[in-house]
C-alpha positions as a Python dict, from the first residue, in 0.01 Angstrom:
ca = {
    (1, 'G'): (0, 0, 0),
    (2, 'F'): (52, 206, -315),
    (3, 'H'): (373, 412, -296),
    (4, 'G'): (374, 594, -628),
    (5, 'F'): (593, 883, -734),
    (6, 'G'): (551, 1134, -1012),
    (7, 'R'): (724, 1439, -1146),
    (8, 'S'): (580, 1710, -1365),
    (9, 'A'): (680, 2048, -1498),
    (10, 'T'): (423, 2325, -1519),
    (11, 'D'): (300, 2445, -1856),
    (12, 'A'): (303, 2806, -1984),
    (13, 'N'): (3, 2881, -1757),
    (14, 'G'): (175, 2740, -1447),
    (15, 'E'): (-52, 2434, -1446),
    (16, 'F'): (30, 2065, -1407),
    (17, 'R'): (-171, 1745, -1410),
    (18, 'F'): (-125, 1396, -1265),
    (19, 'T'): (-316, 1079, -1328),
    (20, 'T'): (-299, 842, -1031),
    (21, 'L'): (-504, 638, -789),
    (22, 'K'): (-698, 815, -514),
    (23, 'P'): (-534, 707, -188),
    (24, 'G'): (-711, 563, 112),
    (25, 'P'): (-665, 644, 482),
    (26, 'V'): (-318, 592, 634),
    (27, 'A'): (-215, 513, 991),
    (28, 'G'): (-12, 793, 1149),
    (29, 'R'): (158, 845, 1485),
    (30, 'G'): (-9, 665, 1771),
    (31, 'N'): (-225, 481, 1515),
    (32, 'A'): (-428, 798, 1454),
    (33, 'M'): (-580, 761, 1109),
    (34, 'Q'): (-483, 1024, 856),
    (35, 'A'): (-734, 1127, 592),
    (36, 'P'): (-656, 1024, 234),
    (37, 'H'): (-404, 1269, 93),
    (38, 'I'): (-124, 1314, -157),
    (39, 'E'): (212, 1462, -56),
    (40, 'I'): (336, 1738, -288),
    (41, 'A'): (690, 1879, -306),
    (42, 'I'): (754, 2189, -516),
    (43, 'F'): (1097, 2262, -660),
    (44, 'A'): (1152, 2586, -850),
    (45, 'R'): (1424, 2822, -957),
    (46, 'G'): (1457, 3094, -696),
    (47, 'L'): (1352, 2873, -404),
    (48, 'M'): (1635, 2801, -163),
    (49, 'Q'): (1465, 2478, -59),
    (50, 'H'): (1164, 2287, -185),
    (51, 'L'): (815, 2348, -47),
    (52, 'V'): (601, 2067, 91),
    (53, 'T'): (224, 2055, 113),
    (54, 'R'): (-59, 1802, 96),
    (55, 'A'): (-370, 1760, -114),
    (56, 'Y'): (-668, 1630, 83),
    (57, 'F'): (-1003, 1545, -77),
    (58, 'E'): (-1323, 1737, -7),
    (59, 'G'): (-1593, 1531, 162),
    (60, 'E'): (-1365, 1277, 332),
    (61, 'A'): (-1494, 1202, 684),
    (62, 'L'): (-1140, 1172, 823),
    (63, 'N'): (-1059, 1532, 721),
    (64, 'A'): (-1228, 1644, 1044),
    (65, 'T'): (-982, 1449, 1261),
    (66, 'D'): (-667, 1430, 1046),
    (67, 'P'): (-374, 1519, 1276),
    (68, 'V'): (-200, 1741, 1019),
    (69, 'L'): (-505, 1908, 864),
    (70, 'T'): (-654, 1996, 1204),
    (71, 'M'): (-332, 2176, 1306),
    (72, 'V'): (-436, 2455, 1068),
    (73, 'D'): (-679, 2657, 1283),
    (74, 'D'): (-804, 2908, 1025),
    (75, 'P'): (-1073, 2746, 803),
    (76, 'A'): (-973, 2961, 504),
    (77, 'R'): (-609, 2851, 532),
    (78, 'R'): (-711, 2488, 588),
    (79, 'A'): (-918, 2505, 266),
    (80, 'T'): (-597, 2568, 67),
    (81, 'L'): (-511, 2202, 131),
    (82, 'V'): (-842, 2053, 15),
    (83, 'A'): (-892, 1950, -348),
    (84, 'K'): (-1238, 1998, -497),
    (85, 'P'): (-1408, 1749, -730),
    (86, 'Q'): (-1421, 1861, -1093),
    (87, 'G'): (-1600, 1565, -1247),
    (88, 'N'): (-1572, 1191, -1273),
    (89, 'G'): (-1258, 1112, -1070),
    (90, 'I'): (-1101, 1453, -1138),
    (91, 'W'): (-985, 1669, -847),
    (92, 'R'): (-845, 2023, -852),
    (93, 'L'): (-614, 2190, -602),
    (94, 'D'): (-477, 2535, -679),
    (95, 'I'): (-137, 2592, -520),
    (96, 'R'): (-45, 2954, -457),
    (97, 'L'): (311, 3036, -353),
    (98, 'Q'): (229, 3376, -205),
    (99, 'G'): (-39, 3641, -165),
    (100, 'E'): (-416, 3604, -126),
    (101, 'G'): (-508, 3240, -67),
    (102, 'E'): (-146, 3129, -22),
    (103, 'T'): (-127, 2752, 21),
    (104, 'V'): (-28, 2615, 360),
    (105, 'F'): (323, 2469, 338),
    (106, 'L'): (459, 2222, 592),
    (107, 'E'): (794, 2229, 769),
    (108, 'V'): (942, 1882, 736),
}
């Protein structure tokens, strides 16, 4: 039931950091369970509209059946949406706007 919101600018290296709770599964359309994830919207100078993506968590059982994550057929592209553990409660997701390893962005 947590509906948090955060905003962050990137630093000189293009990095940002959030401290929040790790979400649990969420019911989606037709009561299909969605894997735990965080919605991310990116606003930047030069973008005509914001970009939307998600951060899923590596190792979550529901990743295999999540209705949004499974729409991405290519495993390498799907991996751009999955955060990797970096230590005790720390997760890392690199977001790339273009080029090699470009993050999957969602049309909403």
